[in-house]
JSON list of C-alpha atoms in Angstrom, two decimals:
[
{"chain": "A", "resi": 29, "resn": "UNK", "atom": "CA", "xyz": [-31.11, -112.83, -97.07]},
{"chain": "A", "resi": 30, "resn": "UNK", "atom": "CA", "xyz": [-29.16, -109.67, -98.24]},
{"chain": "A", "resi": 31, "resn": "UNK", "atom": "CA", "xyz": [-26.61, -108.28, -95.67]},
{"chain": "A", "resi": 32, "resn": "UNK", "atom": "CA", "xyz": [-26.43, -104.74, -94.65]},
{"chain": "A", "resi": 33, "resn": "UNK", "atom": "CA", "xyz": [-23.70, -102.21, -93.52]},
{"chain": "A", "resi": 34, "resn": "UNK", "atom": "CA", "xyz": [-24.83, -98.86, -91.54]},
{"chain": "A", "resi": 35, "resn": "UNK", "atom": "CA", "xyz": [-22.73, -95.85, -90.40]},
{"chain": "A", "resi": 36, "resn": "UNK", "atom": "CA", "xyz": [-24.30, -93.05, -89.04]},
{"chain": "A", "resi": 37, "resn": "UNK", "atom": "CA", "xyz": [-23.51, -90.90, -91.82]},
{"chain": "A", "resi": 38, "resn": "UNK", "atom": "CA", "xyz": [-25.90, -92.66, -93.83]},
{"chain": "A", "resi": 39, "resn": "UNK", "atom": "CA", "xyz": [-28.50, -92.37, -91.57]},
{"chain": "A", "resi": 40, "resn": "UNK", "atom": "CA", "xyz": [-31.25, -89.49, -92.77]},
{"chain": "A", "resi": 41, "resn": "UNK", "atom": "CA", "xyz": [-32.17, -87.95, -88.57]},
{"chain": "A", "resi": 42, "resn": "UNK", "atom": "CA", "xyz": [-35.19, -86.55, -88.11]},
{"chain": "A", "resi": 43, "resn": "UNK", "atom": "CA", "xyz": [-36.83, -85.01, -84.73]},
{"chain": "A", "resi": 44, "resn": "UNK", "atom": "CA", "xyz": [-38.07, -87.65, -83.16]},
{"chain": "A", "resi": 45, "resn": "UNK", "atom": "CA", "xyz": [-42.12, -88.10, -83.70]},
{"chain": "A", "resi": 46, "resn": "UNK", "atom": "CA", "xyz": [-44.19, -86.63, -80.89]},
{"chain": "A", "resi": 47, "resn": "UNK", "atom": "CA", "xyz": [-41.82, -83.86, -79.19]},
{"chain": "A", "resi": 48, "resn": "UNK", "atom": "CA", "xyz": [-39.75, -81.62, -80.21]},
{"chain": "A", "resi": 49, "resn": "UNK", "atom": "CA", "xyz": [-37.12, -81.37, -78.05]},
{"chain": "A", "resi": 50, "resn": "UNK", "atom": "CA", "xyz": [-33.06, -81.92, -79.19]},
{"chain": "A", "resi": 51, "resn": "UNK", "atom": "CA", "xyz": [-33.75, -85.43, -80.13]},
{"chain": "A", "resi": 52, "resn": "UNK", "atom": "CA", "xyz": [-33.58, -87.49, -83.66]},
{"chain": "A", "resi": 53, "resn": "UNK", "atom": "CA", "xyz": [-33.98, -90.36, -84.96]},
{"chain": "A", "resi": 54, "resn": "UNK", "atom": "CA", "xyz": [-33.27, -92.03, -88.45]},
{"chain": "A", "resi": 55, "resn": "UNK", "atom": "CA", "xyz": [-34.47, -95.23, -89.45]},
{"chain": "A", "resi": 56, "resn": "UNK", "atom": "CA", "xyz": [-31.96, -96.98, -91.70]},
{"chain": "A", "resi": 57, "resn": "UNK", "atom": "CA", "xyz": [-33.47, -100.64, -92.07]},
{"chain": "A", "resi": 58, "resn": "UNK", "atom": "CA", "xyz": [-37.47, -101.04, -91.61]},
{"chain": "A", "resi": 59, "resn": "UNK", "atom": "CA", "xyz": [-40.84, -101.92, -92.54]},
{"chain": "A", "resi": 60, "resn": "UNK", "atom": "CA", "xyz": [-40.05, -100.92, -96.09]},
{"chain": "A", "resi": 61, "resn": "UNK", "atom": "CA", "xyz": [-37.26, -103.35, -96.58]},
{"chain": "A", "resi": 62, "resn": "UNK", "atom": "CA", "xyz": [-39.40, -106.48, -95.42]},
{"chain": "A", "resi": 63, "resn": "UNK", "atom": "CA", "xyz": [-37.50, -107.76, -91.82]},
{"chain": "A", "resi": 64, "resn": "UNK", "atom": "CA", "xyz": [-39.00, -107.94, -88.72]},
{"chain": "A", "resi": 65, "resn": "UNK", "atom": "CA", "xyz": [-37.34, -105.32, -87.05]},
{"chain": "A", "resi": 66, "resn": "UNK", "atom": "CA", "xyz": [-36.10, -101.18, -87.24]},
{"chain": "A", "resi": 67, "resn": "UNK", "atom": "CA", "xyz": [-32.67, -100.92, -87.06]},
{"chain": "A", "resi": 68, "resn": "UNK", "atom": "CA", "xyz": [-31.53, -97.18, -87.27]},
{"chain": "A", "resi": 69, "resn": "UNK", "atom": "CA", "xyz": [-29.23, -94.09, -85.04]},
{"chain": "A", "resi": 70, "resn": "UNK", "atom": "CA", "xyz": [-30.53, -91.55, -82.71]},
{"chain": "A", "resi": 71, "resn": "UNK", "atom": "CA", "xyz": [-28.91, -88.23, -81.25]},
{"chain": "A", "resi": 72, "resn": "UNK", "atom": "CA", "xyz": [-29.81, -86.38, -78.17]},
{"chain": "A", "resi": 73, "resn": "UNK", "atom": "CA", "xyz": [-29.01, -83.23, -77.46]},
{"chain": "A", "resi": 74, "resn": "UNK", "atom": "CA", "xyz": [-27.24, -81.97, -74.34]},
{"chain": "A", "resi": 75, "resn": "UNK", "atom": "CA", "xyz": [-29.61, -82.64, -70.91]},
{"chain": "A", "resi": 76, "resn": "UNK", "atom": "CA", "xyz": [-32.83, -83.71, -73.19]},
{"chain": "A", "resi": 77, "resn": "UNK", "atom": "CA", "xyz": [-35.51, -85.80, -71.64]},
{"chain": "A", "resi": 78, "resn": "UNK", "atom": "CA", "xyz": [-38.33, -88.04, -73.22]},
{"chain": "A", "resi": 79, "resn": "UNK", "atom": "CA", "xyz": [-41.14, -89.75, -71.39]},
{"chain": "A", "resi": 80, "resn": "UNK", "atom": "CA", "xyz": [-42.30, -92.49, -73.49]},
{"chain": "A", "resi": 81, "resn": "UNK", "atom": "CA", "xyz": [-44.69, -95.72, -73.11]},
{"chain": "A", "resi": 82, "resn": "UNK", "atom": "CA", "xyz": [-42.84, -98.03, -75.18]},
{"chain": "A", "resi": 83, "resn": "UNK", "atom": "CA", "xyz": [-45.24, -99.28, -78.24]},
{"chain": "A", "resi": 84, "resn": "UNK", "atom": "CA", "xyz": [-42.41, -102.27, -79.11]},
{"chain": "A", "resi": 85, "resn": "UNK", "atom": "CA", "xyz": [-39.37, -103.79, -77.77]},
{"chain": "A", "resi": 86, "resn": "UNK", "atom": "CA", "xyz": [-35.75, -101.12, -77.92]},
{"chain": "A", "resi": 87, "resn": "UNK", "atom": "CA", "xyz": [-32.88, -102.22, -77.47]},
{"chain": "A", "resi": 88, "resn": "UNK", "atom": "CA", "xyz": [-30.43, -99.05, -77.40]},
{"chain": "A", "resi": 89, "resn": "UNK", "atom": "CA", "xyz": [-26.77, -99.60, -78.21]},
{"chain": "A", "resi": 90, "resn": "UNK", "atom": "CA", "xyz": [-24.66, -96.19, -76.44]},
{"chain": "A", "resi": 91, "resn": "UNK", "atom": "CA", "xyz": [-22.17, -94.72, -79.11]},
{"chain": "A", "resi": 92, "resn": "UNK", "atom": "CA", "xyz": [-20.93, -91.81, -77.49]},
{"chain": "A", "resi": 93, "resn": "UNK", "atom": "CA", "xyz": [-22.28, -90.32, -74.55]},
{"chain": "A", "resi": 94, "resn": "UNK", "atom": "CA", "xyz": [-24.62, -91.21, -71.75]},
{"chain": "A", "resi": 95, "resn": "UNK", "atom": "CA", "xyz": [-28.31, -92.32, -71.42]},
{"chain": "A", "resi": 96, "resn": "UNK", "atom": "CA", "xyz": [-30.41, -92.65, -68.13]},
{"chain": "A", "resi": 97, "resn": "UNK", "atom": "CA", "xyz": [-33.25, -94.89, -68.76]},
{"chain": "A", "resi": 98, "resn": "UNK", "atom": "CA", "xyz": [-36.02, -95.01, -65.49]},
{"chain": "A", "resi": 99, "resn": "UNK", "atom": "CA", "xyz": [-39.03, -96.22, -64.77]},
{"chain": "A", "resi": 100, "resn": "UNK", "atom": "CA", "xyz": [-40.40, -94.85, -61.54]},
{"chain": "A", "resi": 101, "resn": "UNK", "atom": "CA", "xyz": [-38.97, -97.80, -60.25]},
{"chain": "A", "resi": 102, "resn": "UNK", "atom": "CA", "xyz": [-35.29, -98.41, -61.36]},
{"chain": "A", "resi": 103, "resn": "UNK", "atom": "CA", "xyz": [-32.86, -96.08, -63.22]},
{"chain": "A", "resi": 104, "resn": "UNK", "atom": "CA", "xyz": [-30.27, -97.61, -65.23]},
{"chain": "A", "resi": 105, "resn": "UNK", "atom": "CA", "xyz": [-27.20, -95.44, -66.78]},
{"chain": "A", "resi": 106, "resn": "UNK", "atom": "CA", "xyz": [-25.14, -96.88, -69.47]},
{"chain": "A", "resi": 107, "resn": "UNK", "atom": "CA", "xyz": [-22.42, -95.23, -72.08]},
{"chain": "A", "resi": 108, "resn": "UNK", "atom": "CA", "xyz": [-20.21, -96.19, -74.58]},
{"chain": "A", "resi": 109, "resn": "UNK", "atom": "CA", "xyz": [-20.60, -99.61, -75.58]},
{"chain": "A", "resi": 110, "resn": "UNK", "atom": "CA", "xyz": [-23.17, -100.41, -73.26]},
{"chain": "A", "resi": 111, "resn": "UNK", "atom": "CA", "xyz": [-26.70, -101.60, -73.98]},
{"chain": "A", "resi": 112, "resn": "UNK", "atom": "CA", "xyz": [-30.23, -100.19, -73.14]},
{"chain": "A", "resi": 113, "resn": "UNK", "atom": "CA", "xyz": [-33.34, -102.74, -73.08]},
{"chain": "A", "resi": 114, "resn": "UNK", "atom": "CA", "xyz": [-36.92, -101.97, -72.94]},
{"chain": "A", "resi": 115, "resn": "UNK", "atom": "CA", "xyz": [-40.29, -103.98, -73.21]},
{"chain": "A", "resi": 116, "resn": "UNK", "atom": "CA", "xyz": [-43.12, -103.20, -74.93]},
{"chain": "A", "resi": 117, "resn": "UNK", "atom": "CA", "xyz": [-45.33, -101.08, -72.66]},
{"chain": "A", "resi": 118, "resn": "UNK", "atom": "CA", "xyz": [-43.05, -99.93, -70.31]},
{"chain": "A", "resi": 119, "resn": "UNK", "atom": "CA", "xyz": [-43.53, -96.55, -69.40]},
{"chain": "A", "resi": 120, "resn": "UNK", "atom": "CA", "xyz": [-39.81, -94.43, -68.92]},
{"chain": "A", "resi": 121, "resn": "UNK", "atom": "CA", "xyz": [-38.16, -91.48, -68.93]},
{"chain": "A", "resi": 122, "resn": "UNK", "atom": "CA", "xyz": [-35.04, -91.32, -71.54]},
{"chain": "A", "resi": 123, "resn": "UNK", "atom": "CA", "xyz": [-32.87, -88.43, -70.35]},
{"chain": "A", "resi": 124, "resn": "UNK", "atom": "CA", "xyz": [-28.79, -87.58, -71.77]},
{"chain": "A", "resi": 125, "resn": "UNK", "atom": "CA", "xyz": [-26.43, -86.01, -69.82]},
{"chain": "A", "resi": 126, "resn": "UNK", "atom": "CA", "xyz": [-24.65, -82.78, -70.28]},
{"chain": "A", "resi": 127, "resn": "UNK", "atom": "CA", "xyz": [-22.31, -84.27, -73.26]},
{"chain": "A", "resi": 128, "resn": "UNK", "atom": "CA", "xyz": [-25.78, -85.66, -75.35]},
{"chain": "A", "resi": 129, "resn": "UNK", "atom": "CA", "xyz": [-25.38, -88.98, -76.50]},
{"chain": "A", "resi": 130, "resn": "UNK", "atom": "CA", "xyz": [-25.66, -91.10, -80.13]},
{"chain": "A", "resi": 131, "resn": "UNK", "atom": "CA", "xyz": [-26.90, -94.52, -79.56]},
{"chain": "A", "resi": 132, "resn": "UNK", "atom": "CA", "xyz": [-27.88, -97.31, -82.63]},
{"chain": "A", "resi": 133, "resn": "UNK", "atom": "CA", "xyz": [-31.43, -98.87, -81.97]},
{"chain": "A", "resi": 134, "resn": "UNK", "atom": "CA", "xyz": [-33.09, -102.10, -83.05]},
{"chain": "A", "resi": 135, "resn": "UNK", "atom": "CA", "xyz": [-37.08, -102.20, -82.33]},
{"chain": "A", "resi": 136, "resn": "UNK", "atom": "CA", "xyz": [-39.34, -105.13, -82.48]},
{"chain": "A", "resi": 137, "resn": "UNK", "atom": "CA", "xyz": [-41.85, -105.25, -83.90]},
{"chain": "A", "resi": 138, "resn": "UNK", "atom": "CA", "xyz": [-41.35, -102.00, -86.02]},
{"chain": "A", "resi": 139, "resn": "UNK", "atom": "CA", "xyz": [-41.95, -98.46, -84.60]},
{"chain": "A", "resi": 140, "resn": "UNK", "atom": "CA", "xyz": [-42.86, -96.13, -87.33]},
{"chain": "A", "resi": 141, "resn": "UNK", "atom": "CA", "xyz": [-46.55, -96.14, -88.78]},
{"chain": "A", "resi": 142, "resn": "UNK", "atom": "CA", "xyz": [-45.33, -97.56, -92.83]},
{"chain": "A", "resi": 143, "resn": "UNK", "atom": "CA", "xyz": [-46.64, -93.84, -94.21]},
{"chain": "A", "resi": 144, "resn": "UNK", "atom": "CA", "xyz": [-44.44, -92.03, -91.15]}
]
């Protein structure tokens, strides 16, 4: 097993696949380095919003800023140092507040086609 250190700044953020609102992602560990999961950063923007059926499991770590994660059913805030989970198939709305946010992610399986 090799071990891994990630800071943002080594992170490569792109605009998240599918929209193109104030929102990027950048995969640091994935399909291409053999593990079972994507582990990687992503930044919103100021008051962005994604609606999303998940295609894996997310767990979203808050960095800075604030995420509101609902579901037509529940709505669940968290910032700094706080933790987002989501199931495979759910269908939510991601939406930062007025400061953005940066969260870390880790999906299971991964999220990105291997050719994205």
């Amino acid at each position: 097993m090799t071990i891994h250190k990630f800071a943002i700044a080594d992170a490569v953020l792109e605009r998240s696949p599918g929209q193109d609102g104030d929102i990027f992602t950048g995969n640091l560990l994935d399909q291409r380095h053999g593990g079972p999961v994507t582990i990687g950063f992503g930044r919103y923007g100021p008051n962005q919003s994604l609606e999303e059926t998940m295609a894996v499991h997310d767990t979203m770590v808050i960095l800075e800023g604030k995420i509101t994660v609902s579901d037509g059913h529940k709505s669940v805030t968290a910032g700094r140092g706080e933790i987002i989970a989501m199931q495979k198939g759910d269908k939510v709305t991601i939406r930062s507040h007025e400061d953005g946010a940066v969260t870390a992610y880790v999906t299971y399986p991964h999220w990105q086609l291997p050719d994205a």
